[in-house]
C-alpha cells in the first residue's frame, strides 16, 4: 500500500513480499549480470567486425592478430595456410562495409557489402574466447559450401590390410583398375613410375616432396580425372615416384576427398562414406578430437609419456599411410631426449621412405592421449635416431600416428570444422600390438592374430600370416588374457613356438 506523509508517498510492501526479497535481489543480480555480459559481447563483436573491416581496407592480415582464433581456418586450412588464403581474399575481394545483423556468444551473422553494392550474408563462428574461428563467406570463396542437412554423396568399399586402407579406382578412363593406398599423411596423389608409364601420364612440372627423414624431387602430371566407385574427381595432380616400392599398391591417394567432403571411415564395415560439408549430426558415443590442417595433411594434438616421465605435449600427423602405431621424428626425439630418458629399445632398425633411410629404435611407450579420448597404454613406438639424411630435416610435426593406432577407431573427419569424431570399433576390444624379440604381432579388424612384421627383415615369408597359437595358447585365449602376452615378451632366454593357421611353425629363440 502507499501512505502519504508530508506530501511524500512511501511504498510499504507486504511481509510476504519482504520475505522473498533476498531471492528477488539475487534474481535481479543474475539478470543484470547477463545483461551486462550481452552488452559487453555486443561491443566486443562490433570491435571484431571493425577489425575485419580495417583488414579489408588496408589489405593486411596483421590487423587481425588479436581478432582471429588460434584455430582460425579457411576451407579447412589452418595456421600459415589459412593466413595465405586470407591474404588472397583481402587482395581480390573488395569489401566496403561489414554489418552484424544477428549476434550470440558462439556466432555472428554479418552482411558483407562489396564495391559494386553486392551483399553477401555470412555466418561467423567464434571460439570460446569470442575470437573469429571461421567465416562462411571465406569458405565459399574457396569452393566450400555448408549444407543445413548434409547429404550422402558416395559410399566407397575398401580392402583393409592390417589397418591400411586400399581403394580401387581408375584414372583418365583407362580400363586398368588400380589399387591405391588411402594416405592421409600425403597432401596429394602419387603413382609408381612404371604404372604412370602404362597409363601414359605426362609430367608437366617437378616438385619437392617431404618424406620421412628428408625431401625428394618428383615429377608431377596435372589435369587428370579419377573415378572411384560412383565418384568422379576432376583436375587431379598426380606425383610420379621413380623408386617407390610397395607390392600391395600401385600408389597413394592423399587428402583430395577430405578437402571436398566430410569423410567417414568405418573399419567395421570396410567402407568410406562421403557427405556434404555442413551441420553434420555425429552418431553414437564417440568423442571429438580437434585437428589442424596447416600444410595439406591433418595434425592433431596429443600428449605422450614414453617411460613414465611427465607427458610431453605433441603435434602428430594423422597418417593412414603409415603401417606402424606411432613414430617420433628426429627433431622431437632430440629435443625431449626421448632415447636417453628411460626408453628401452627392444630392437633397432631403419625406416625407408622413397629412398630416404633413417635409423629407428622400437620399444614401448607408457601412454598416449589424443584429445579427450582415454589414454592408450603400453603400445609399440619407434623413435628416430640421427644421421646425415635427417640432420637438417624440418618435418613440421613431432611425429606420425599410423594405422595400427588409427584402425582401433571408426572416424568421421570434418576438415572444415577442424575435428575428427572417433568411436572405438571392434578392434578396440583387443590388446595392443606386442613384440616378441624382433617379431611384431597384433590383431586385425576381423579378430585374427597376425604376425605383422619382422623388424629388420621386411621381406620375411612369415609376414602377414594368421597365428593360431603361441606356445600352445590359442589366439582367442590370448586376446582375453594379456598376462600371457607379458609372459611371452619376458621369455628372452627361452624359445617361443608360433603355430600358424596353415599348420607351419616358427620358433623364436
Tab-separated table of C-alpha atoms in Angstrom:
chain	number	residue	atom	x	y	z
A	1	UNK	CA	0.000	0.000	0.000
A	2	UNK	CA	1.022	3.653	-0.157
A	3	UNK	CA	0.928	6.014	2.865
A	4	UNK	CA	1.068	9.749	2.274
A	5	UNK	CA	3.024	11.772	4.803
A	6	UNK	CA	4.106	15.387	4.361
A	7	UNK	CA	3.160	15.096	0.725
A	8	UNK	CA	5.617	12.214	0.285
A	9	UNK	CA	4.456	8.819	-0.909
A	10	UNK	CA	6.062	5.907	0.866
A	11	UNK	CA	5.759	2.385	-0.515
A	12	UNK	CA	5.066	-0.279	2.099
A	13	UNK	CA	5.347	-3.869	0.869
A	14	UNK	CA	3.502	-6.790	2.467
A	15	UNK	CA	5.512	-9.136	4.734
A	16	UNK	CA	5.163	-11.991	2.227
A	17	UNK	CA	6.969	-9.926	-0.398
A	18	UNK	CA	9.595	-8.669	2.055
A	19	UNK	CA	10.490	-12.267	2.996
A	20	UNK	CA	11.165	-13.025	-0.652
A	21	UNK	CA	13.379	-10.009	-1.162
A	22	UNK	CA	16.754	-11.875	-0.944
A	23	UNK	CA	15.800	-14.259	-3.758
A	24	UNK	CA	14.326	-11.418	-5.789
A	25	UNK	CA	17.546	-9.456	-5.328
A	26	UNK	CA	19.621	-12.485	-6.398
A	27	UNK	CA	17.493	-12.975	-9.479
A	28	UNK	CA	17.825	-9.297	-10.304
A	29	UNK	CA	21.607	-9.523	-9.945
A	30	UNK	CA	21.705	-12.524	-12.305
A	31	UNK	CA	19.574	-10.710	-14.874
A	32	UNK	CA	21.749	-7.630	-14.516
A	33	UNK	CA	24.954	-9.677	-14.977
A	34	UNK	CA	23.545	-11.385	-18.055
A	35	UNK	CA	22.506	-8.029	-19.476
A	36	UNK	CA	25.997	-6.651	-18.872
A	37	UNK	CA	27.601	-9.729	-20.488
A	38	UNK	CA	25.344	-9.450	-23.526
A	39	UNK	CA	26.066	-5.752	-23.773
A	40	UNK	CA	29.817	-6.386	-23.461
A	41	UNK	CA	29.647	-9.161	-26.066
A	42	UNK	CA	27.789	-6.899	-28.486
A	43	UNK	CA	30.514	-4.274	-28.097
A	44	UNK	CA	33.213	-6.953	-28.471
A	45	UNK	CA	31.515	-8.388	-31.562
A	46	UNK	CA	31.335	-4.958	-33.138
A	47	UNK	CA	35.033	-4.470	-32.438
A	48	UNK	CA	35.782	-7.803	-34.141
A	49	UNK	CA	33.878	-6.716	-37.242
A	50	UNK	CA	35.579	-3.334	-37.167
A	51	UNK	CA	38.996	-5.043	-37.131
A	52	UNK	CA	37.888	-7.239	-40.025
A	53	UNK	CA	36.782	-4.161	-41.960
A	54	UNK	CA	40.118	-2.469	-41.286
A	55	UNK	CA	41.922	-5.555	-42.635
A	56	UNK	CA	39.892	-5.337	-45.871
A	57	UNK	CA	40.530	-1.606	-46.145
A	58	UNK	CA	44.297	-1.986	-45.723
A	59	UNK	CA	44.572	-5.483	-47.270
A	60	UNK	CA	46.665	-6.502	-44.282
A	61	UNK	CA	46.161	-9.683	-42.215
A	62	UNK	CA	48.289	-8.282	-39.375
A	63	UNK	CA	45.308	-6.091	-38.460
A	64	UNK	CA	43.636	-9.296	-37.215
A	65	UNK	CA	46.360	-10.558	-34.876
A	66	UNK	CA	44.142	-10.249	-31.792
A	67	UNK	CA	40.897	-10.968	-33.638
A	68	UNK	CA	41.470	-14.418	-35.149
A	69	UNK	CA	41.230	-17.623	-33.139
A	70	UNK	CA	44.249	-19.913	-32.817
A	71	UNK	CA	42.060	-22.387	-34.730
A	72	UNK	CA	41.026	-19.956	-37.473
A	73	UNK	CA	40.504	-21.810	-40.735
A	74	UNK	CA	39.512	-21.264	-44.361
A	75	UNK	CA	38.164	-24.286	-46.272
A	76	UNK	CA	39.821	-26.498	-43.662
A	77	UNK	CA	43.267	-24.916	-43.971
A	78	UNK	CA	44.784	-23.590	-40.735
A	79	UNK	CA	47.835	-21.705	-39.483
A	80	UNK	CA	50.010	-20.159	-42.212
A	81	UNK	CA	47.989	-21.806	-44.980
A	82	UNK	CA	44.843	-20.091	-43.673
A	83	UNK	CA	46.689	-16.772	-43.401
A	84	UNK	CA	47.788	-17.148	-47.021
A	85	UNK	CA	44.191	-17.823	-48.116
A	86	UNK	CA	43.001	-14.832	-46.098
A	87	UNK	CA	45.555	-12.530	-47.719
A	88	UNK	CA	44.332	-13.630	-51.151
A	89	UNK	CA	40.756	-12.802	-50.142
A	90	UNK	CA	41.756	-9.363	-48.839
A	91	UNK	CA	43.586	-8.657	-52.097
A	92	UNK	CA	40.937	-9.906	-54.507
A	93	UNK	CA	37.572	-9.481	-52.786
A	94	UNK	CA	36.934	-5.784	-52.015
A	95	UNK	CA	34.584	-5.336	-49.050
A	96	UNK	CA	33.473	-1.801	-48.250
A	97	UNK	CA	31.127	-2.493	-45.330
A	98	UNK	CA	30.506	-5.239	-42.750
A	99	UNK	CA	27.389	-5.081	-40.584
A	100	UNK	CA	26.165	-7.519	-37.918
A	101	UNK	CA	22.500	-8.499	-38.172
A	102	UNK	CA	22.442	-11.222	-35.501
A	103	UNK	CA	24.723	-11.925	-32.564
A	104	UNK	CA	25.173	-14.525	-29.836
A	105	UNK	CA	28.098	-15.902	-27.847
A	106	UNK	CA	29.012	-18.533	-30.469
A	107	UNK	CA	28.395	-16.820	-33.783
A	108	UNK	CA	27.542	-13.698	-35.687
A	109	UNK	CA	25.565	-13.271	-38.856
A	110	UNK	CA	27.008	-10.399	-40.849
A	111	UNK	CA	26.372	-8.681	-44.157
A	112	UNK	CA	29.430	-8.124	-46.369
A	113	UNK	CA	28.977	-5.387	-48.999
A	114	UNK	CA	31.475	-5.142	-51.862
A	115	UNK	CA	32.474	-2.162	-54.007
A	116	UNK	CA	29.736	-2.946	-56.557
A	117	UNK	CA	26.957	-2.998	-53.984
A	118	UNK	CA	26.604	-6.776	-53.865
A	119	UNK	CA	25.697	-8.039	-50.392
A	120	UNK	CA	26.662	-11.481	-49.015
A	121	UNK	CA	25.178	-12.817	-45.794
A	122	UNK	CA	27.642	-14.930	-43.824
A	123	UNK	CA	27.824	-16.763	-40.529
A	124	UNK	CA	30.921	-16.029	-38.459
A	125	UNK	CA	31.804	-18.761	-35.967
A	126	UNK	CA	33.514	-17.667	-32.743
A	127	UNK	CA	35.685	-19.670	-30.359
A	128	UNK	CA	35.254	-19.826	-26.577
A	129	UNK	CA	37.166	-16.545	-26.238
A	130	UNK	CA	34.967	-14.728	-28.739
A	131	UNK	CA	37.619	-14.687	-31.480
A	132	UNK	CA	36.830	-15.414	-35.110
A	133	UNK	CA	37.235	-19.114	-35.888
A	134	UNK	CA	35.524	-19.370	-39.257
A	135	UNK	CA	33.827	-17.091	-41.792
A	136	UNK	CA	31.333	-18.876	-44.033
A	137	UNK	CA	31.902	-16.392	-46.877
A	138	UNK	CA	35.641	-17.121	-46.889
A	139	UNK	CA	34.964	-20.863	-47.144
A	140	UNK	CA	32.599	-20.254	-50.077
A	141	UNK	CA	35.228	-18.202	-51.890
A	142	UNK	CA	37.452	-21.298	-51.725
A	143	UNK	CA	34.725	-23.593	-53.035
A	144	UNK	CA	33.355	-24.943	-49.744
A	145	UNK	CA	29.620	-24.642	-49.121
A	146	UNK	CA	27.831	-25.694	-45.947
A	147	UNK	CA	24.548	-27.593	-46.152
A	148	UNK	CA	21.944	-27.463	-43.375
A	149	UNK	CA	21.290	-31.188	-43.795
A	150	UNK	CA	24.414	-32.702	-45.386
A	151	UNK	CA	23.578	-35.370	-47.968
A	152	UNK	CA	25.368	-38.639	-48.547
A	153	UNK	CA	27.412	-38.313	-51.760
A	154	UNK	CA	29.009	-41.735	-52.139
A	155	UNK	CA	29.888	-44.999	-50.399
A	156	UNK	CA	33.284	-46.486	-51.239
A	157	UNK	CA	34.215	-50.041	-50.191
A	158	UNK	CA	37.832	-50.642	-49.245
A	159	UNK	CA	40.199	-53.513	-48.572
A	160	UNK	CA	41.512	-53.485	-45.021
A	161	UNK	CA	45.079	-54.732	-44.857
A	162	UNK	CA	46.014	-54.708	-41.166
A	163	UNK	CA	44.538	-51.219	-40.819
A	164	UNK	CA	45.818	-49.865	-44.133
A	165	UNK	CA	43.007	-48.794	-46.486
A	166	UNK	CA	43.298	-49.888	-50.132
A	167	UNK	CA	40.994	-48.272	-52.707
A	168	UNK	CA	40.163	-49.443	-56.244
A	169	UNK	CA	39.954	-46.692	-58.872
A	170	UNK	CA	40.678	-45.779	-62.484
A	171	UNK	CA	42.499	-42.773	-63.981
A	172	UNK	CA	41.542	-40.856	-67.139
A	173	UNK	CA	39.045	-43.540	-68.164
A	174	UNK	CA	41.781	-46.160	-68.539
A	175	UNK	CA	40.403	-49.689	-68.255
A	176	UNK	CA	43.203	-50.823	-65.962
A	177	UNK	CA	41.870	-50.719	-62.363
A	178	UNK	CA	44.426	-49.549	-59.816
A	179	UNK	CA	44.781	-50.285	-56.131
A	180	UNK	CA	45.906	-47.207	-54.175
A	181	UNK	CA	46.721	-46.743	-50.502
A	182	UNK	CA	44.464	-44.127	-48.863
A	183	UNK	CA	47.089	-41.943	-47.212
A	184	UNK	CA	46.035	-39.022	-45.009
A	185	UNK	CA	49.727	-38.308	-44.450
A	186	UNK	CA	50.006	-37.194	-48.090
A	187	UNK	CA	48.573	-33.957	-49.489
A	188	UNK	CA	48.174	-35.375	-52.987
A	189	UNK	CA	48.094	-38.425	-55.181
A	190	UNK	CA	51.114	-40.429	-56.335
A	191	UNK	CA	51.846	-43.379	-58.619
A	192	UNK	CA	54.775	-45.672	-59.159
A	193	UNK	CA	56.644	-44.605	-62.305
A	194	UNK	CA	56.019	-47.941	-64.033
A	195	UNK	CA	52.247	-47.585	-63.521
A	196	UNK	CA	52.286	-43.956	-64.693
A	197	UNK	CA	54.070	-45.053	-67.876
A	198	UNK	CA	51.458	-47.751	-68.511
A	199	UNK	CA	48.707	-45.114	-68.223
A	200	UNK	CA	50.570	-42.692	-70.476
A	201	UNK	CA	50.742	-39.924	-67.882
A	202	UNK	CA	52.864	-36.939	-68.911
A	203	UNK	CA	54.855	-34.966	-66.353
A	204	UNK	CA	54.132	-31.204	-66.567
A	205	UNK	CA	56.397	-29.986	-63.766
A	206	UNK	CA	58.636	-31.008	-60.869
A	207	UNK	CA	58.064	-30.508	-57.171
A	208	UNK	CA	59.799	-31.088	-53.832
A	209	UNK	CA	58.103	-33.776	-51.726
A	210	UNK	CA	58.517	-34.211	-47.975
A	211	UNK	CA	59.197	-37.800	-46.934
A	212	UNK	CA	60.065	-39.414	-43.607
A	213	UNK	CA	63.612	-38.261	-42.950
A	214	UNK	CA	64.024	-35.669	-45.692
A	215	UNK	CA	62.827	-34.359	-49.074
A	216	UNK	CA	62.883	-35.617	-52.644
A	217	UNK	CA	62.369	-34.070	-56.095
A	218	UNK	CA	59.485	-35.644	-58.030
A	219	UNK	CA	57.685	-35.264	-61.363
A	220	UNK	CA	54.019	-34.178	-61.424
A	221	UNK	CA	51.282	-34.821	-64.012
A	222	UNK	CA	48.401	-32.303	-63.959
A	223	UNK	CA	44.812	-32.189	-65.254
A	224	UNK	CA	43.806	-35.827	-64.692
A	225	UNK	CA	40.448	-37.255	-63.609
A	226	UNK	CA	39.879	-40.111	-61.183
A	227	UNK	CA	36.853	-42.397	-60.867
A	228	UNK	CA	36.323	-44.248	-57.618
A	229	UNK	CA	33.053	-46.156	-57.073
A	230	UNK	CA	30.352	-43.659	-58.180
A	231	UNK	CA	32.573	-40.629	-57.564
A	232	UNK	CA	34.464	-38.665	-60.210
A	233	UNK	CA	37.218	-36.233	-59.205
A	234	UNK	CA	38.345	-33.719	-61.830
A	235	UNK	CA	41.593	-31.799	-62.320
A	236	UNK	CA	43.760	-34.093	-60.205
A	237	UNK	CA	47.525	-33.676	-59.999
A	238	UNK	CA	49.477	-36.913	-59.719
A	239	UNK	CA	53.065	-37.181	-58.460
A	240	UNK	CA	55.285	-39.793	-60.112
A	241	UNK	CA	57.811	-41.547	-57.873
A	242	UNK	CA	60.634	-43.477	-59.573
A	243	UNK	CA	61.690	-45.600	-56.611
A	244	UNK	CA	58.541	-46.281	-54.579
A	245	UNK	CA	58.451	-49.983	-53.676
A	246	UNK	CA	55.154	-51.351	-52.355
A	247	UNK	CA	53.862	-54.618	-53.737
A	248	UNK	CA	50.412	-54.171	-52.141
A	249	UNK	CA	49.511	-50.967	-54.031
A	250	UNK	CA	50.118	-49.031	-57.240
A	251	UNK	CA	50.484	-45.711	-55.444
A	252	UNK	CA	48.894	-43.462	-52.834
A	253	UNK	CA	45.650	-41.494	-52.727
A	254	UNK	CA	46.016	-38.457	-50.457
A	255	UNK	CA	43.656	-35.919	-48.965
A	256	UNK	CA	41.656	-34.952	-52.070
A	257	UNK	CA	38.367	-36.315	-50.715
A	258	UNK	CA	38.968	-34.885	-47.230
A	259	UNK	CA	39.157	-31.391	-48.724
A	260	UNK	CA	35.856	-31.899	-50.569
A	261	UNK	CA	33.679	-33.963	-48.220
A	262	UNK	CA	33.037	-34.978	-44.636
A	263	UNK	CA	34.714	-38.392	-44.710
A	264	UNK	CA	33.519	-41.299	-42.583
A	265	UNK	CA	35.888	-44.270	-42.244
A	266	UNK	CA	34.104	-47.351	-40.897
A	267	UNK	CA	36.608	-50.121	-40.220
A	268	UNK	CA	33.862	-52.456	-39.010
A	269	UNK	CA	32.160	-52.288	-42.433
A	270	UNK	CA	35.317	-51.678	-44.526
A	271	UNK	CA	33.575	-48.688	-46.065
A	272	UNK	CA	34.145	-44.956	-46.583
A	273	UNK	CA	31.085	-42.690	-46.736
A	274	UNK	CA	31.298	-39.145	-48.121
A	275	UNK	CA	28.911	-36.356	-47.092
A	276	UNK	CA	28.451	-32.700	-47.982
A	277	UNK	CA	30.057	-30.233	-45.592
A	278	UNK	CA	27.579	-28.677	-43.199
A	279	UNK	CA	25.812	-29.145	-39.869
A	280	UNK	CA	26.589	-32.840	-39.530
A	281	UNK	CA	24.984	-34.852	-36.723
A	282	UNK	CA	27.558	-37.273	-35.304
A	283	UNK	CA	26.138	-40.697	-34.381
A	284	UNK	CA	26.874	-42.898	-31.375
A	285	UNK	CA	29.026	-42.293	-28.318
A	286	UNK	CA	32.306	-41.131	-29.846
A	287	UNK	CA	34.379	-38.093	-28.918
A	288	UNK	CA	35.558	-35.085	-30.890
A	289	UNK	CA	39.300	-34.552	-31.313
A	290	UNK	CA	40.365	-31.112	-32.630
A	291	UNK	CA	42.601	-31.128	-35.710
A	292	UNK	CA	44.516	-28.614	-37.794
A	293	UNK	CA	45.434	-28.682	-41.483
A	294	UNK	CA	48.484	-26.424	-41.813
A	295	UNK	CA	50.219	-27.851	-44.874
A	296	UNK	CA	47.921	-30.277	-46.647
A	297	UNK	CA	47.943	-33.023	-44.000
A	298	UNK	CA	45.992	-33.498	-40.766
A	299	UNK	CA	47.653	-32.694	-37.451
A	300	UNK	CA	46.221	-33.462	-34.018
A	301	UNK	CA	47.339	-32.556	-30.530
A	302	UNK	CA	48.343	-35.321	-28.159
A	303	UNK	CA	50.348	-35.955	-25.019
A	304	UNK	CA	52.957	-38.722	-24.887
A	305	UNK	CA	54.792	-40.314	-21.992
A	306	UNK	CA	57.484	-42.715	-23.215
A	307	UNK	CA	58.898	-44.006	-19.943
A	308	UNK	CA	56.677	-42.638	-17.181
A	309	UNK	CA	58.042	-39.104	-17.343
A	310	UNK	CA	55.692	-36.111	-17.430
A	311	UNK	CA	53.647	-36.350	-20.614
A	312	UNK	CA	55.039	-34.234	-23.462
A	313	UNK	CA	52.541	-32.053	-25.400
A	314	UNK	CA	52.871	-33.200	-29.003
A	315	UNK	CA	51.678	-32.393	-32.513
A	316	UNK	CA	51.316	-35.568	-34.573
A	317	UNK	CA	50.300	-36.203	-38.187
A	318	UNK	CA	47.204	-38.403	-38.611
A	319	UNK	CA	48.670	-40.836	-41.123
A	320	UNK	CA	46.655	-43.714	-42.623
A	321	UNK	CA	49.556	-44.321	-44.994
A	322	UNK	CA	51.882	-45.455	-42.188
A	323	UNK	CA	51.845	-49.100	-41.082
A	324	UNK	CA	53.074	-48.524	-37.506
A	325	UNK	CA	51.382	-47.295	-34.305
A	326	UNK	CA	53.493	-44.181	-33.708
A	327	UNK	CA	56.851	-42.791	-34.744
A	328	UNK	CA	58.624	-39.829	-33.178
A	329	UNK	CA	60.516	-37.698	-35.698
A	330	UNK	CA	64.174	-36.930	-35.093
A	331	UNK	CA	63.907	-33.212	-34.084
A	332	UNK	CA	61.207	-34.080	-31.484
A	333	UNK	CA	63.133	-37.075	-30.148
A	334	UNK	CA	66.298	-34.994	-29.850
A	335	UNK	CA	64.576	-32.002	-28.234
A	336	UNK	CA	62.953	-34.070	-25.479
A	337	UNK	CA	65.864	-36.545	-25.159
A	338	UNK	CA	63.450	-39.445	-25.528
A	339	UNK	CA	66.117	-42.020	-26.370
A	340	UNK	CA	68.037	-41.300	-23.147
A	341	UNK	CA	65.192	-40.669	-20.677
A	342	UNK	CA	64.399	-44.243	-19.672
A	343	UNK	CA	63.147	-45.549	-23.003
A	344	UNK	CA	64.053	-49.202	-23.516
A	345	UNK	CA	64.690	-50.121	-27.126
A	346	UNK	CA	63.646	-53.697	-27.880
A	347	UNK	CA	65.011	-53.666	-31.420
A	348	UNK	CA	66.845	-51.242	-33.713
A	349	UNK	CA	66.261	-50.965	-37.443
A	350	UNK	CA	65.772	-48.400	-40.219
A	351	UNK	CA	62.799	-46.673	-41.790
A	352	UNK	CA	62.833	-46.146	-45.542
A	353	UNK	CA	60.578	-43.641	-47.311
A	354	UNK	CA	61.065	-43.069	-51.038
A	355	UNK	CA	64.758	-43.799	-50.800
A	356	UNK	CA	65.460	-41.841	-47.584
A	357	UNK	CA	66.773	-44.254	-44.919
A	358	UNK	CA	66.637	-43.299	-41.221
A	359	UNK	CA	67.698	-45.310	-38.127
A	360	UNK	CA	64.882	-46.153	-35.707
A	361	UNK	CA	64.603	-47.699	-32.256
A	362	UNK	CA	61.444	-49.596	-31.346
A	363	UNK	CA	60.133	-50.284	-27.861
A	364	UNK	CA	57.074	-49.486	-25.767
A	365	UNK	CA	55.577	-46.152	-24.763
A	366	UNK	CA	53.724	-45.894	-21.488
A	367	UNK	CA	50.772	-43.672	-22.503
A	368	UNK	CA	49.420	-41.702	-25.432
A	369	UNK	CA	46.360	-39.489	-25.106
A	370	UNK	CA	44.549	-37.996	-28.109
A	371	UNK	CA	42.301	-35.091	-27.155
A	372	UNK	CA	39.732	-36.242	-24.597
A	373	UNK	CA	39.969	-39.934	-25.572
A	374	UNK	CA	41.010	-42.493	-22.984
A	375	UNK	CA	44.780	-42.931	-22.872
A	376	UNK	CA	46.364	-45.724	-24.932
A	377	UNK	CA	48.815	-47.650	-22.749
A	378	UNK	CA	51.860	-49.870	-23.305
A	379	UNK	CA	51.964	-49.846	-27.088
A	380	UNK	CA	54.837	-50.092	-29.608
A	381	UNK	CA	56.578	-46.873	-30.604
A	382	UNK	CA	59.519	-46.125	-32.865
A	383	UNK	CA	61.886	-43.228	-32.190
A	384	UNK	CA	64.151	-41.831	-34.895
A	385	UNK	CA	67.866	-41.655	-34.456
A	386	UNK	CA	70.066	-39.149	-36.237
A	387	UNK	CA	72.121	-39.422	-39.408
A	388	UNK	CA	73.290	-37.240	-42.284
A	389	UNK	CA	69.987	-37.724	-44.171
A	390	UNK	CA	67.841	-36.147	-41.454
A	391	UNK	CA	70.380	-33.786	-39.891
A	392	UNK	CA	68.656	-30.647	-41.198
A	393	UNK	CA	65.194	-32.128	-41.689
A	394	UNK	CA	62.267	-29.980	-40.545
A	395	UNK	CA	59.159	-32.183	-40.759
A	396	UNK	CA	56.733	-29.566	-39.403
A	397	UNK	CA	55.367	-32.075	-36.859
A	398	UNK	CA	56.573	-34.073	-33.867
A	399	UNK	CA	55.760	-37.451	-35.328
A	400	UNK	CA	53.166	-39.561	-37.068
A	401	UNK	CA	50.321	-41.718	-35.759
A	402	UNK	CA	49.867	-44.723	-38.040
A	403	UNK	CA	47.144	-47.238	-38.828
A	404	UNK	CA	47.954	-49.662	-36.031
A	405	UNK	CA	46.581	-46.995	-33.673
A	406	UNK	CA	44.130	-45.327	-36.083
A	407	UNK	CA	42.370	-48.582	-37.052
A	408	UNK	CA	41.194	-49.150	-33.470
A	409	UNK	CA	38.603	-46.405	-34.052
A	410	UNK	CA	35.989	-45.510	-36.626
A	411	UNK	CA	36.415	-41.904	-37.770
A	412	UNK	CA	34.368	-39.052	-39.163
A	413	UNK	CA	36.824	-36.464	-40.479
A	414	UNK	CA	35.311	-32.983	-40.779
A	415	UNK	CA	38.100	-30.830	-42.153
A	416	UNK	CA	36.073	-27.626	-42.465
A	417	UNK	CA	35.037	-27.701	-38.794
A	418	UNK	CA	38.525	-28.804	-37.723
A	419	UNK	CA	37.601	-32.030	-35.937
A	420	UNK	CA	37.604	-35.828	-36.083
A	421	UNK	CA	34.836	-37.773	-34.375
A	422	UNK	CA	36.378	-41.011	-33.079
A	423	UNK	CA	34.412	-44.057	-31.918
A	424	UNK	CA	36.008	-47.284	-30.640
A	425	UNK	CA	35.423	-50.161	-33.077
A	426	UNK	CA	35.635	-53.948	-32.723
A	427	UNK	CA	39.452	-53.951	-32.805
A	428	UNK	CA	39.499	-51.629	-29.797
A	429	UNK	CA	38.463	-54.580	-27.592
A	430	UNK	CA	41.679	-56.452	-28.393
A	431	UNK	CA	45.125	-55.957	-26.789
A	432	UNK	CA	47.685	-53.577	-28.275
A	433	UNK	CA	50.304	-54.883	-30.698
A	434	UNK	CA	53.252	-56.585	-28.988
A	435	UNK	CA	56.839	-57.599	-29.684
A	436	UNK	CA	58.496	-60.948	-29.141
A	437	UNK	CA	62.112	-60.081	-29.833
A	438	UNK	CA	62.115	-58.718	-33.423
A	439	UNK	CA	58.664	-60.081	-34.330
A	440	UNK	CA	55.633	-57.779	-34.115
A	441	UNK	CA	52.197	-59.313	-33.508
A	442	UNK	CA	48.724	-57.791	-33.475
A	443	UNK	CA	45.062	-58.352	-34.251
A	444	UNK	CA	43.203	-57.229	-37.351
A	445	UNK	CA	39.653	-55.864	-37.508
A	446	UNK	CA	38.323	-59.393	-38.101
A	447	UNK	CA	39.723	-60.568	-34.772
A	448	UNK	CA	42.598	-62.609	-36.235
A	449	UNK	CA	46.034	-62.536	-34.606
A	450	UNK	CA	48.751	-61.871	-37.206
A	451	UNK	CA	52.487	-61.769	-37.434
A	452	UNK	CA	52.535	-58.174	-38.645
A	453	UNK	CA	56.230	-57.723	-39.246
A	454	UNK	CA	59.723	-58.911	-38.551
A	455	UNK	CA	61.571	-55.701	-37.788
A	456	UNK	CA	64.749	-55.504	-39.797
A	457	UNK	CA	63.566	-58.205	-42.212
A	458	UNK	CA	60.697	-56.662	-44.225
A	459	UNK	CA	60.767	-59.495	-46.797
A	460	UNK	CA	60.166	-62.259	-44.261
A	461	UNK	CA	57.981	-65.028	-45.720
A	462	UNK	CA	56.132	-65.271	-42.390
A	463	UNK	CA	54.917	-61.673	-42.526
A	464	UNK	CA	51.129	-61.368	-42.648
A	465	UNK	CA	50.423	-64.956	-41.605
A	466	UNK	CA	47.486	-65.726	-39.301
A	467	UNK	CA	48.616	-67.019	-35.900
A	468	UNK	CA	46.683	-69.951	-34.467
A	469	UNK	CA	48.590	-70.305	-31.191
A	470	UNK	CA	51.626	-69.167	-29.193
A	471	UNK	CA	53.242	-71.821	-27.007
A	472	UNK	CA	50.033	-73.819	-27.383
A	473	UNK	CA	47.764	-70.952	-26.225
A	474	UNK	CA	45.057	-70.314	-28.818
A	475	UNK	CA	44.805	-66.738	-30.126
A	476	UNK	CA	41.266	-66.370	-28.710
A	477	UNK	CA	42.615	-67.192	-25.245
A	478	UNK	CA	45.496	-64.734	-25.624
A	479	UNK	CA	43.071	-61.950	-26.604
A	480	UNK	CA	41.268	-62.335	-23.276
A	481	UNK	CA	44.357	-62.700	-21.079
A	482	UNK	CA	47.031	-60.023	-21.557
A	483	UNK	CA	49.166	-61.621	-18.829
A	484	UNK	CA	50.052	-64.278	-21.391
A	485	UNK	CA	51.468	-61.578	-23.674
A	486	UNK	CA	53.586	-60.274	-20.810
A	487	UNK	CA	54.910	-63.803	-20.287
A	488	UNK	CA	55.830	-64.230	-23.978
A	489	UNK	CA	57.655	-60.887	-24.023
A	490	UNK	CA	59.685	-61.720	-20.927
A	491	UNK	CA	60.907	-65.167	-22.019
A	492	UNK	CA	64.070	-63.948	-23.741
A	493	UNK	CA	66.100	-66.881	-22.552
A	494	UNK	CA	63.539	-69.409	-23.738
A	495	UNK	CA	62.184	-70.267	-27.155
A	496	UNK	CA	58.649	-69.308	-28.143
A	497	UNK	CA	56.709	-71.504	-30.562
A	498	UNK	CA	54.365	-69.787	-33.033
A	499	UNK	CA	51.813	-72.005	-34.786
A	500	UNK	CA	50.132	-70.570	-37.869
A	501	UNK	CA	46.729	-71.382	-39.338
A	502	UNK	CA	48.427	-73.028	-42.351
A	503	UNK	CA	49.984	-75.533	-39.890
A	504	UNK	CA	53.507	-74.116	-40.341
A	505	UNK	CA	55.564	-73.171	-37.294
A	506	UNK	CA	58.078	-70.539	-36.246
A	507	UNK	CA	60.433	-70.901	-33.315
A	508	UNK	CA	61.674	-67.631	-31.817
A	509	UNK	CA	64.884	-68.292	-29.872
